Amino acid sequence: MNVLPVGTRVWVAQGEQRKWGCGRPYVVGDGVVTGHLPCSACWQRYLDGGGHVTAAGYRAAADACEEPAGFIASVKGLPLIVMPDDDTVLAVPIASDERSAA
């Protein structure tokens, strides 16, 4: 799976994962890529440079990363993390202006 550019329309299916009453829900639907996840080296470089663990800091590290580890897609108002090695999430780009079958 490739890391898709921000703004790409996608269809995402995320499997439910719950432990002890907590976890992520089952979600299927159309969405849009809203951000990237920095690789561990870029995240560490950001922290070593005095960066703070905040949403803005995470976004700054991801924006500076040349090989993002994954992306965030907003589906039904929920931020879903999509990473190549996670076999519980499937993301497919939507190529047309039409909505997907979901």
mmCIF file of N, CA, C and O in Angstrom:
data_model
loop_
_atom_site.group_PDB
_atom_site.id
_atom_site.type_symbol
_atom_site.label_atom_id
_atom_site.label_comp_id
_atom_site.label_asym_id
_atom_site.label_seq_id
_atom_site.Cartn_x
_atom_site.Cartn_y
_atom_site.Cartn_z
ATOM 1 N N MET A 1 0.830 -1.171 0.000
ATOM 2 C CA MET A 1 0.000 0.000 0.000
ATOM 3 C C MET A 1 0.883 1.246 0.000
ATOM 4 O O MET A 1 1.867 1.316 0.725
ATOM 5 N N ASN A 2 0.519 2.204 -0.798
ATOM 6 C CA ASN A 2 1.229 3.471 -0.848
ATOM 7 C C ASN A 2 0.620 4.446 0.139
ATOM 8 O O ASN A 2 -0.566 4.364 0.449
ATOM 9 N N VAL A 3 1.423 5.382 0.604
ATOM 10 C CA VAL A 3 0.917 6.461 1.432
ATOM 11 C C VAL A 3 0.325 7.491 0.480
ATOM 12 O O VAL A 3 1.031 8.039 -0.365
ATOM 13 N N LEU A 4 -0.966 7.711 0.587
ATOM 14 C CA LEU A 4 -1.681 8.577 -0.340
ATOM 15 C C LEU A 4 -1.528 10.045 0.036
ATOM 16 O O LEU A 4 -1.388 10.387 1.214
ATOM 17 N N PRO A 5 -1.571 10.934 -0.958
ATOM 18 C CA PRO A 5 -1.447 12.364 -0.685
ATOM 19 C C PRO A 5 -2.639 12.904 0.107
ATOM 20 O O PRO A 5 -3.766 12.398 -0.015
ATOM 21 N N VAL A 6 -2.387 13.944 0.889
ATOM 22 C CA VAL A 6 -3.456 14.625 1.618
ATOM 23 C C VAL A 6 -4.464 15.147 0.603
ATOM 24 O O VAL A 6 -4.096 15.663 -0.454
ATOM 25 N N GLY A 7 -5.740 14.967 0.902
ATOM 26 C CA GLY A 7 -6.811 15.398 0.013
ATOM 27 C C GLY A 7 -7.377 14.283 -0.856
ATOM 28 O O GLY A 7 -8.421 14.456 -1.482
ATOM 29 N N THR A 8 -6.699 13.136 -0.913
ATOM 30 C CA THR A 8 -7.173 12.010 -1.720
ATOM 31 C C THR A 8 -8.449 11.442 -1.119
ATOM 32 O O THR A 8 -8.526 11.186 0.080
ATOM 33 N N ARG A 9 -9.456 11.238 -1.955
ATOM 34 C CA ARG A 9 -10.687 10.598 -1.500
ATOM 35 C C ARG A 9 -10.460 9.094 -1.451
ATOM 36 O O ARG A 9 -9.831 8.519 -2.346
ATOM 37 N N VAL A 10 -10.916 8.451 -0.365
ATOM 38 C CA VAL A 10 -10.690 7.025 -0.161
ATOM 39 C C VAL A 10 -11.943 6.347 0.381
ATOM 40 O O VAL A 10 -12.800 6.978 0.993
ATOM 41 N N TRP A 11 -12.016 5.057 0.131
ATOM 42 C CA TRP A 11 -12.985 4.190 0.804
ATOM 43 C C TRP A 11 -12.178 3.390 1.802
ATOM 44 O O TRP A 11 -11.129 2.819 1.466
ATOM 45 N N VAL A 12 -12.617 3.393 3.065
ATOM 46 C CA VAL A 12 -11.856 2.732 4.124
ATOM 47 C C VAL A 12 -12.739 1.734 4.866
ATOM 48 O O VAL A 12 -13.896 2.023 5.160
ATOM 49 N N ALA A 13 -12.169 0.577 5.161
ATOM 50 C CA ALA A 13 -12.813 -0.414 6.028
ATOM 51 C C ALA A 13 -11.843 -0.707 7.162
ATOM 52 O O ALA A 13 -10.703 -1.102 6.923
ATOM 53 N N GLN A 14 -12.289 -0.456 8.381
ATOM 54 C CA GLN A 14 -11.466 -0.702 9.568
ATOM 55 C C GLN A 14 -12.138 -1.754 10.428
ATOM 56 O O GLN A 14 -13.300 -1.612 10.796
ATOM 57 N N GLY A 15 -11.420 -2.817 10.738
ATOM 58 C CA GLY A 15 -11.951 -3.860 11.596
ATOM 59 C C GLY A 15 -11.970 -3.425 13.051
ATOM 60 O O GLY A 15 -11.126 -2.667 13.501
ATOM 61 N N GLU A 16 -12.953 -3.921 13.774
ATOM 62 C CA GLU A 16 -13.064 -3.594 15.190
ATOM 63 C C GLU A 16 -11.954 -4.286 15.975
ATOM 64 O O GLU A 16 -11.639 -5.442 15.733
ATOM 65 N N GLN A 17 -11.378 -3.561 16.911
ATOM 66 C CA GLN A 17 -10.399 -4.143 17.829
ATOM 67 C C GLN A 17 -10.704 -3.596 19.216
ATOM 68 O O GLN A 17 -10.538 -2.410 19.471
ATOM 69 N N ARG A 18 -11.164 -4.471 20.089
ATOM 70 C CA ARG A 18 -11.509 -4.040 21.444
ATOM 71 C C ARG A 18 -10.853 -4.956 22.463
ATOM 72 O O ARG A 18 -10.809 -6.160 22.300
ATOM 73 N N LYS A 19 -10.346 -4.344 23.520
ATOM 74 C CA LYS A 19 -9.801 -5.075 24.659
ATOM 75 C C LYS A 19 -10.299 -4.389 25.912
ATOM 76 O O LYS A 19 -10.205 -3.168 26.038
ATOM 77 N N TRP A 20 -10.814 -5.145 26.795
ATOM 78 C CA TRP A 20 -11.286 -4.632 28.079
ATOM 79 C C TRP A 20 -12.261 -3.467 27.919
ATOM 80 O O TRP A 20 -12.209 -2.489 28.652
ATOM 81 N N GLY A 21 -13.123 -3.543 26.913
ATOM 82 C CA GLY A 21 -14.132 -2.521 26.710
ATOM 83 C C GLY A 21 -13.653 -1.272 25.995
ATOM 84 O O GLY A 21 -14.419 -0.350 25.770
ATOM 85 N N CYS A 22 -12.376 -1.230 25.633
ATOM 86 C CA CYS A 22 -11.825 -0.064 24.942
ATOM 87 C C CYS A 22 -11.277 -0.501 23.592
ATOM 88 O O CYS A 22 -11.015 -1.659 23.369
ATOM 89 N N GLY A 23 -11.068 0.446 22.727
ATOM 90 C CA GLY A 23 -10.461 0.136 21.441
ATOM 91 C C GLY A 23 -11.104 0.903 20.330
ATOM 92 O O GLY A 23 -11.813 1.876 20.548
ATOM 93 N N ARG A 24 -10.866 0.437 19.129
ATOM 94 C CA ARG A 24 -11.398 1.153 17.980
ATOM 95 C C ARG A 24 -12.601 0.423 17.405
ATOM 96 O O ARG A 24 -12.675 -0.806 17.419
ATOM 97 N N PRO A 25 -13.544 1.180 16.859
ATOM 98 C CA PRO A 25 -14.771 0.588 16.337
ATOM 99 C C PRO A 25 -14.621 0.096 14.893
ATOM 100 O O PRO A 25 -13.671 0.465 14.199
ATOM 101 N N TYR A 26 -15.572 -0.709 14.477
ATOM 102 C CA TYR A 26 -15.703 -1.124 13.082
ATOM 103 C C TYR A 26 -16.243 0.080 12.314
ATOM 104 O O TYR A 26 -17.252 0.665 12.705
ATOM 105 N N VAL A 27 -15.554 0.486 11.251
ATOM 106 C CA VAL A 27 -15.980 1.638 10.448
ATOM 107 C C VAL A 27 -15.776 1.297 8.978
ATOM 108 O O VAL A 27 -14.730 0.783 8.601
ATOM 109 N N VAL A 28 -16.778 1.604 8.157
ATOM 110 C CA VAL A 28 -16.670 1.457 6.705
ATOM 111 C C VAL A 28 -17.305 2.687 6.077
ATOM 112 O O VAL A 28 -18.387 3.100 6.474
ATOM 113 N N GLY A 29 -16.611 3.276 5.108
ATOM 114 C CA GLY A 29 -17.214 4.398 4.404
ATOM 115 C C GLY A 29 -16.220 5.207 3.605
ATOM 116 O O GLY A 29 -15.014 4.935 3.594
ATOM 117 N N ASP A 30 -16.772 6.217 2.933
ATOM 118 C CA ASP A 30 -15.955 7.134 2.152
ATOM 119 C C ASP A 30 -15.308 8.148 3.084
ATOM 120 O O ASP A 30 -15.882 8.526 4.106
ATOM 121 N N GLY A 31 -14.134 8.585 2.714
ATOM 122 C CA GLY A 31 -13.441 9.576 3.514
ATOM 123 C C GLY A 31 -12.420 10.325 2.686
ATOM 124 O O GLY A 31 -12.412 10.253 1.458
ATOM 125 N N VAL A 32 -11.547 11.034 3.389
ATOM 126 C CA VAL A 32 -10.493 11.802 2.728
ATOM 127 C C VAL A 32 -9.233 11.731 3.582
ATOM 128 O O VAL A 32 -9.300 11.702 4.807
ATOM 129 N N VAL A 33 -8.083 11.662 2.910
ATOM 130 C CA VAL A 33 -6.800 11.665 3.621
ATOM 131 C C VAL A 33 -6.578 13.073 4.171
ATOM 132 O O VAL A 33 -6.603 14.048 3.418
ATOM 133 N N THR A 34 -6.389 13.164 5.486
ATOM 134 C CA THR A 34 -6.242 14.467 6.133
ATOM 135 C C THR A 34 -4.834 14.746 6.634
ATOM 136 O O THR A 34 -4.529 15.887 6.993
ATOM 137 N N GLY A 35 -3.979 13.737 6.697
ATOM 138 C CA GLY A 35 -2.622 13.955 7.177
ATOM 139 C C GLY A 35 -1.783 12.710 7.046
ATOM 140 O O GLY A 35 -2.286 11.637 6.713
ATOM 141 N N HIS A 36 -0.504 12.869 7.317
ATOM 142 C CA HIS A 36 0.431 11.749 7.263
ATOM 143 C C HIS A 36 0.976 11.440 8.643
ATOM 144 O O HIS A 36 0.914 12.272 9.549
ATOM 145 N N LEU A 37 1.532 10.257 8.799
ATOM 146 C CA LEU A 37 2.197 9.827 10.032
ATOM 147 C C LEU A 37 3.693 9.832 9.782
ATOM 148 O O LEU A 37 4.159 9.213 8.821
ATOM 149 N N PRO A 38 4.469 10.509 10.617
ATOM 150 C CA PRO A 38 5.918 10.526 10.381
ATOM 151 C C PRO A 38 6.535 9.160 10.671
ATOM 152 O O PRO A 38 6.037 8.407 11.507
ATOM 153 N N CYS A 39 7.627 8.862 9.981
ATOM 154 C CA CYS A 39 8.366 7.642 10.306
ATOM 155 C C CYS A 39 8.999 7.834 11.688
ATOM 156 O O CYS A 39 9.094 8.954 12.194
ATOM 157 N N SER A 40 9.423 6.755 12.292
ATOM 158 C CA SER A 40 9.962 6.844 13.651
ATOM 159 C C SER A 40 11.228 7.698 13.707
ATOM 160 O O SER A 40 11.461 8.415 14.684
ATOM 161 N N ALA A 41 12.056 7.665 12.669
ATOM 162 C CA ALA A 41 13.285 8.468 12.659
ATOM 163 C C ALA A 41 12.968 9.965 12.649
ATOM 164 O O ALA A 41 13.589 10.746 13.377
ATOM 165 N N CYS A 42 12.003 10.370 11.829
ATOM 166 C CA CYS A 42 11.631 11.793 11.770
ATOM 167 C C CYS A 42 10.978 12.244 13.070
ATOM 168 O O CYS A 42 11.199 13.364 13.529
ATOM 169 N N TRP A 43 10.166 11.378 13.660
ATOM 170 C CA TRP A 43 9.524 11.721 14.929
ATOM 171 C C TRP A 43 10.586 11.891 16.012
ATOM 172 O O TRP A 43 10.551 12.845 16.783
ATOM 173 N N GLN A 44 11.566 10.995 16.053
ATOM 174 C CA GLN A 44 12.626 11.094 17.052
ATOM 175 C C GLN A 44 13.478 12.345 16.821
ATOM 176 O O GLN A 44 13.849 13.032 17.775
ATOM 177 N N ARG A 45 13.767 12.649 15.564
ATOM 178 C CA ARG A 45 14.545 13.848 15.241
ATOM 179 C C ARG A 45 13.809 15.099 15.717
ATOM 180 O O ARG A 45 14.406 16.029 16.259
ATOM 181 N N TYR A 46 12.477 15.109 15.536
ATOM 182 C CA TYR A 46 11.670 16.241 15.992
ATOM 183 C C TYR A 46 11.755 16.382 17.515
ATOM 184 O O TYR A 46 11.965 17.479 18.030
ATOM 185 N N LEU A 47 11.613 15.278 18.232
ATOM 186 C CA LEU A 47 11.679 15.324 19.696
ATOM 187 C C LEU A 47 13.069 15.711 20.187
ATOM 188 O O LEU A 47 13.209 16.494 21.129
ATOM 189 N N ASP A 48 14.111 15.161 19.552
ATOM 190 C CA ASP A 48 15.483 15.482 19.933
ATOM 191 C C ASP A 48 15.800 16.957 19.707
ATOM 192 O O ASP A 48 16.649 17.528 20.387
ATOM 193 N N GLY A 49 15.108 17.566 18.754
ATOM 194 C CA GLY A 49 15.308 18.984 18.453
ATOM 195 C C GLY A 49 14.536 19.904 19.384
ATOM 196 O O GLY A 49 14.470 21.102 19.163
ATOM 197 N N GLY A 50 13.910 19.338 20.417
ATOM 198 C CA GLY A 50 13.175 20.161 21.380
ATOM 199 C C GLY A 50 11.695 20.275 21.095
ATOM 200 O O GLY A 50 10.996 21.048 21.744
ATOM 201 N N GLY A 51 11.200 19.510 20.124
ATOM 202 C CA GLY A 51 9.773 19.549 19.800
ATOM 203 C C GLY A 51 8.935 18.960 20.914
ATOM 204 O O GLY A 51 9.407 18.142 21.711
ATOM 205 N N HIS A 52 7.697 19.403 20.989
ATOM 206 C CA HIS A 52 6.778 18.936 22.016
ATOM 207 C C HIS A 52 5.769 17.949 21.441
ATOM 208 O O HIS A 52 5.422 18.013 20.266
ATOM 209 N N VAL A 53 5.278 17.044 22.290
ATOM 210 C CA VAL A 53 4.297 16.048 21.876
ATOM 211 C C VAL A 53 2.922 16.713 21.882
ATOM 212 O O VAL A 53 2.222 16.745 22.890
ATOM 213 N N THR A 54 2.580 17.283 20.742
ATOM 214 C CA THR A 54 1.275 17.923 20.542
ATOM 215 C C THR A 54 0.784 17.538 19.162
ATOM 216 O O THR A 54 1.554 17.033 18.333
ATOM 217 N N ALA A 55 -0.479 17.803 18.886
ATOM 218 C CA ALA A 55 -1.018 17.524 17.551
ATOM 219 C C ALA A 55 -0.274 18.346 16.500
ATOM 220 O O ALA A 55 0.069 17.843 15.429
ATOM 221 N N ALA A 56 0.002 19.609 16.819
ATOM 222 C CA ALA A 56 0.715 20.466 15.869
ATOM 223 C C ALA A 56 2.151 19.967 15.664
ATOM 224 O O ALA A 56 2.659 19.995 14.537
ATOM 225 N N GLY A 57 2.794 19.514 16.723
ATOM 226 C CA GLY A 57 4.142 18.985 16.612
ATOM 227 C C GLY A 57 4.188 17.720 15.783
ATOM 228 O O GLY A 57 5.088 17.528 14.959
ATOM 229 N N TYR A 58 3.218 16.848 15.994
ATOM 230 C CA TYR A 58 3.140 15.603 15.232
ATOM 231 C C TYR A 58 2.954 15.907 13.749
ATOM 232 O O TYR A 58 3.589 15.319 12.886
ATOM 233 N N ARG A 59 2.068 16.889 13.473
ATOM 234 C CA ARG A 59 1.807 17.296 12.089
ATOM 235 C C ARG A 59 3.070 17.898 11.462
ATOM 236 O O ARG A 59 3.383 17.629 10.309
ATOM 237 N N ALA A 60 3.815 18.701 12.239
ATOM 238 C CA ALA A 60 5.054 19.297 11.727
ATOM 239 C C ALA A 60 6.078 18.219 11.391
ATOM 240 O O ALA A 60 6.748 18.285 10.355
ATOM 241 N N ALA A 61 6.213 17.222 12.255
ATOM 242 C CA ALA A 61 7.149 16.123 11.990
ATOM 243 C C ALA A 61 6.714 15.341 10.756
ATOM 244 O O ALA A 61 7.547 14.949 9.933
ATOM 245 N N ALA A 62 5.424 15.119 10.597
ATOM 246 C CA ALA A 62 4.913 14.389 9.435
ATOM 247 C C ALA A 62 5.123 15.184 8.154
ATOM 248 O O ALA A 62 5.489 14.620 7.118
ATOM 249 N N ASP A 63 4.914 16.499 8.217
ATOM 250 C CA ASP A 63 5.103 17.339 7.027
ATOM 251 C C ASP A 63 6.559 17.349 6.568
ATOM 252 O O ASP A 63 6.834 17.472 5.382
ATOM 253 N N ALA A 64 7.493 17.227 7.518
ATOM 254 C CA ALA A 64 8.914 17.234 7.183
ATOM 255 C C ALA A 64 9.427 15.857 6.748
ATOM 256 O O ALA A 64 10.516 15.754 6.196
ATOM 257 N N CYS A 65 8.643 14.826 6.971
ATOM 258 C CA CYS A 65 9.066 13.455 6.685
ATOM 259 C C CYS A 65 8.956 13.148 5.186
ATOM 260 O O CYS A 65 7.916 13.386 4.575
ATOM 261 N N GLU A 66 10.032 12.612 4.620
ATOM 262 C CA GLU A 66 10.038 12.263 3.194
ATOM 263 C C GLU A 66 9.469 10.870 2.926
ATOM 264 O O GLU A 66 9.109 10.560 1.796
ATOM 265 N N GLU A 67 9.428 10.017 3.942
ATOM 266 C CA GLU A 67 8.882 8.669 3.794
ATOM 267 C C GLU A 67 7.908 8.391 4.931
ATOM 268 O O GLU A 67 8.233 7.664 5.879
ATOM 269 N N PRO A 68 6.695 8.974 4.850
ATOM 270 C CA PRO A 68 5.727 8.795 5.933
ATOM 271 C C PRO A 68 5.421 7.316 6.185
ATOM 272 O O PRO A 68 5.449 6.488 5.276
ATOM 273 N N ALA A 69 5.115 7.014 7.449
ATOM 274 C CA ALA A 69 4.819 5.641 7.855
ATOM 275 C C ALA A 69 3.389 5.240 7.526
ATOM 276 O O ALA A 69 3.059 4.061 7.515
ATOM 277 N N GLY A 70 2.542 6.199 7.271
ATOM 278 C CA GLY A 70 1.141 5.928 6.979
ATOM 279 C C GLY A 70 0.388 7.228 6.838
ATOM 280 O O GLY A 70 0.984 8.290 6.674
ATOM 281 N N PHE A 71 -0.955 7.137 6.895
ATOM 282 C CA PHE A 71 -1.749 8.352 6.783
ATOM 283 C C PHE A 71 -2.982 8.276 7.662
ATOM 284 O O PHE A 71 -3.340 7.219 8.171
ATOM 285 N N ILE A 72 -3.612 9.430 7.836
ATOM 286 C CA ILE A 72 -4.845 9.535 8.605
ATOM 287 C C ILE A 72 -5.954 9.868 7.625
ATOM 288 O O ILE A 72 -5.816 10.786 6.811
ATOM 289 N N ALA A 73 -7.037 9.107 7.692
ATOM 290 C CA ALA A 73 -8.198 9.370 6.852
ATOM 291 C C ALA A 73 -9.387 9.701 7.754
ATOM 292 O O ALA A 73 -9.600 9.040 8.769
ATOM 293 N N SER A 74 -10.118 10.722 7.386
ATOM 294 C CA SER A 74 -11.327 11.079 8.128
ATOM 295 C C SER A 74 -12.507 10.386 7.463
ATOM 296 O O SER A 74 -12.806 10.632 6.291
ATOM 297 N N VAL A 75 -13.163 9.489 8.209
ATOM 298 C CA VAL A 75 -14.315 8.737 7.710
ATOM 299 C C VAL A 75 -15.431 8.859 8.737
ATOM 300 O O VAL A 75 -15.247 8.523 9.906
ATOM 301 N N LYS A 76 -16.564 9.382 8.306
ATOM 302 C CA LYS A 76 -17.722 9.568 9.195
ATOM 303 C C LYS A 76 -17.343 10.392 10.429
ATOM 304 O O LYS A 76 -17.789 10.131 11.537
ATOM 305 N N GLY A 77 -16.451 11.359 10.228
ATOM 306 C CA GLY A 77 -16.031 12.224 11.312
ATOM 307 C C GLY A 77 -14.994 11.622 12.250
ATOM 308 O O GLY A 77 -14.599 12.257 13.217
ATOM 309 N N LEU A 78 -14.550 10.411 11.963
ATOM 310 C CA LEU A 78 -13.555 9.747 12.807
ATOM 311 C C LEU A 78 -12.193 9.735 12.124
ATOM 312 O O LEU A 78 -12.105 9.448 10.928
ATOM 313 N N PRO A 79 -11.118 10.012 12.863
ATOM 314 C CA PRO A 79 -9.781 9.891 12.276
ATOM 315 C C PRO A 79 -9.335 8.431 12.325
ATOM 316 O O PRO A 79 -9.255 7.838 13.394
ATOM 317 N N LEU A 80 -9.070 7.851 11.168
ATOM 318 C CA LEU A 80 -8.625 6.457 11.097
ATOM 319 C C LEU A 80 -7.175 6.414 10.646
ATOM 320 O O LEU A 80 -6.793 7.045 9.663
ATOM 321 N N ILE A 81 -6.351 5.673 11.369
ATOM 322 C CA ILE A 81 -4.939 5.529 11.037
ATOM 323 C C ILE A 81 -4.781 4.358 10.075
ATOM 324 O O ILE A 81 -5.246 3.254 10.345
ATOM 325 N N VAL A 82 -4.125 4.625 8.946
ATOM 326 C CA VAL A 82 -3.902 3.606 7.921
ATOM 327 C C VAL A 82 -2.392 3.448 7.747
ATOM 328 O O VAL A 82 -1.701 4.399 7.392
ATOM 329 N N MET A 83 -1.916 2.228 8.021
ATOM 330 C CA MET A 83 -0.489 1.930 7.878
ATOM 331 C C MET A 83 -0.325 0.672 7.036
ATOM 332 O O MET A 83 -1.141 -0.243 7.127
ATOM 333 N N PRO A 84 0.729 0.614 6.230
ATOM 334 C CA PRO A 84 0.927 -0.534 5.337
ATOM 335 C C PRO A 84 0.973 -1.882 6.038
ATOM 336 O O PRO A 84 0.539 -2.883 5.485
ATOM 337 N N ASP A 85 1.481 -1.945 7.267
ATOM 338 C CA ASP A 85 1.619 -3.236 7.940
ATOM 339 C C ASP A 85 0.415 -3.607 8.796
ATOM 340 O O ASP A 85 0.435 -4.622 9.486
ATOM 341 N N ASP A 86 -0.650 -2.820 8.746
ATOM 342 C CA ASP A 86 -1.860 -3.104 9.525
ATOM 343 C C ASP A 86 -2.875 -3.809 8.634
ATOM 344 O O ASP A 86 -3.503 -3.184 7.774
ATOM 345 N N ASP A 87 -3.030 -5.109 8.828
ATOM 346 C CA ASP A 87 -3.949 -5.870 7.973
ATOM 347 C C ASP A 87 -5.400 -5.795 8.444
ATOM 348 O O ASP A 87 -6.260 -6.483 7.905
ATOM 349 N N THR A 88 -5.699 -4.947 9.418
ATOM 350 C CA THR A 88 -7.081 -4.777 9.871
ATOM 351 C C THR A 88 -7.733 -3.535 9.274
ATOM 352 O O THR A 88 -8.889 -3.242 9.565
ATOM 353 N N VAL A 89 -6.989 -2.807 8.438
ATOM 354 C CA VAL A 89 -7.515 -1.604 7.788
ATOM 355 C C VAL A 89 -7.212 -1.685 6.296
ATOM 356 O O VAL A 89 -6.087 -1.966 5.900
ATOM 357 N N LEU A 90 -8.230 -1.410 5.481
ATOM 358 C CA LEU A 90 -8.070 -1.393 4.034
ATOM 359 C C LEU A 90 -8.495 -0.019 3.531
ATOM 360 O O LEU A 90 -9.569 0.466 3.900
ATOM 361 N N ALA A 91 -7.665 0.615 2.723
ATOM 362 C CA ALA A 91 -7.989 1.911 2.135
ATOM 363 C C ALA A 91 -7.808 1.824 0.623
ATOM 364 O O ALA A 91 -6.767 1.379 0.148
ATOM 365 N N VAL A 92 -8.830 2.247 -0.111
ATOM 366 C CA VAL A 92 -8.804 2.204 -1.569
ATOM 367 C C VAL A 92 -9.113 3.603 -2.091
ATOM 368 O O VAL A 92 -10.150 4.174 -1.728
ATOM 369 N N PRO A 93 -8.242 4.170 -2.924
ATOM 370 C CA PRO A 93 -8.526 5.492 -3.474
ATOM 371 C C PRO A 93 -9.794 5.467 -4.326
ATOM 372 O O PRO A 93 -10.063 4.491 -5.036
ATOM 373 N N ILE A 94 -10.562 6.536 -4.255
ATOM 374 C CA ILE A 94 -11.753 6.700 -5.100
ATOM 375 C C ILE A 94 -11.321 7.561 -6.269
ATOM 376 O O ILE A 94 -10.941 8.730 -6.083
ATOM 377 N N ALA A 95 -11.389 7.005 -7.475
ATOM 378 C CA ALA A 95 -10.839 7.681 -8.641
ATOM 379 C C ALA A 95 -11.787 8.679 -9.291
ATOM 380 O O ALA A 95 -11.354 9.557 -10.012
ATOM 381 N N SER A 96 -13.076 8.579 -9.047
ATOM 382 C CA SER A 96 -14.022 9.463 -9.736
ATOM 383 C C SER A 96 -14.691 10.410 -8.750
ATOM 384 O O SER A 96 -14.462 10.356 -7.555
ATOM 385 N N ASP A 97 -15.542 11.271 -9.267
ATOM 386 C CA ASP A 97 -16.307 12.184 -8.419
ATOM 387 C C ASP A 97 -17.529 11.497 -7.809
ATOM 388 O O ASP A 97 -18.226 12.076 -6.996
ATOM 389 N N GLU A 98 -17.786 10.282 -8.226
ATOM 390 C CA GLU A 98 -18.911 9.539 -7.691
ATOM 391 C C GLU A 98 -18.570 9.009 -6.298
ATOM 392 O O GLU A 98 -17.421 8.770 -5.989
ATOM 393 N N ARG A 99 -19.598 8.790 -5.506
ATOM 394 C CA ARG A 99 -19.387 8.154 -4.200
ATOM 395 C C ARG A 99 -19.149 6.665 -4.429
ATOM 396 O O ARG A 99 -19.562 6.113 -5.434
ATOM 397 N N SER A 100 -18.470 6.029 -3.493
ATOM 398 C CA SER A 100 -18.235 4.590 -3.613
ATOM 399 C C SER A 100 -19.535 3.844 -3.340
ATOM 400 O O SER A 100 -20.545 4.432 -2.956
ATOM 401 N N ALA A 101 -19.487 2.540 -3.473
ATOM 402 C CA ALA A 101 -20.664 1.713 -3.220
ATOM 403 C C ALA A 101 -21.052 1.706 -1.756
ATOM 404 O O ALA A 101 -22.165 1.328 -1.396
ATOM 405 N N ALA A 102 -20.132 2.126 -0.871
ATOM 406 C CA ALA A 102 -20.432 2.159 0.559
ATOM 407 C C ALA A 102 -21.485 3.200 0.825
ATOM 408 O O ALA A 102 -22.243 3.184 1.713
#
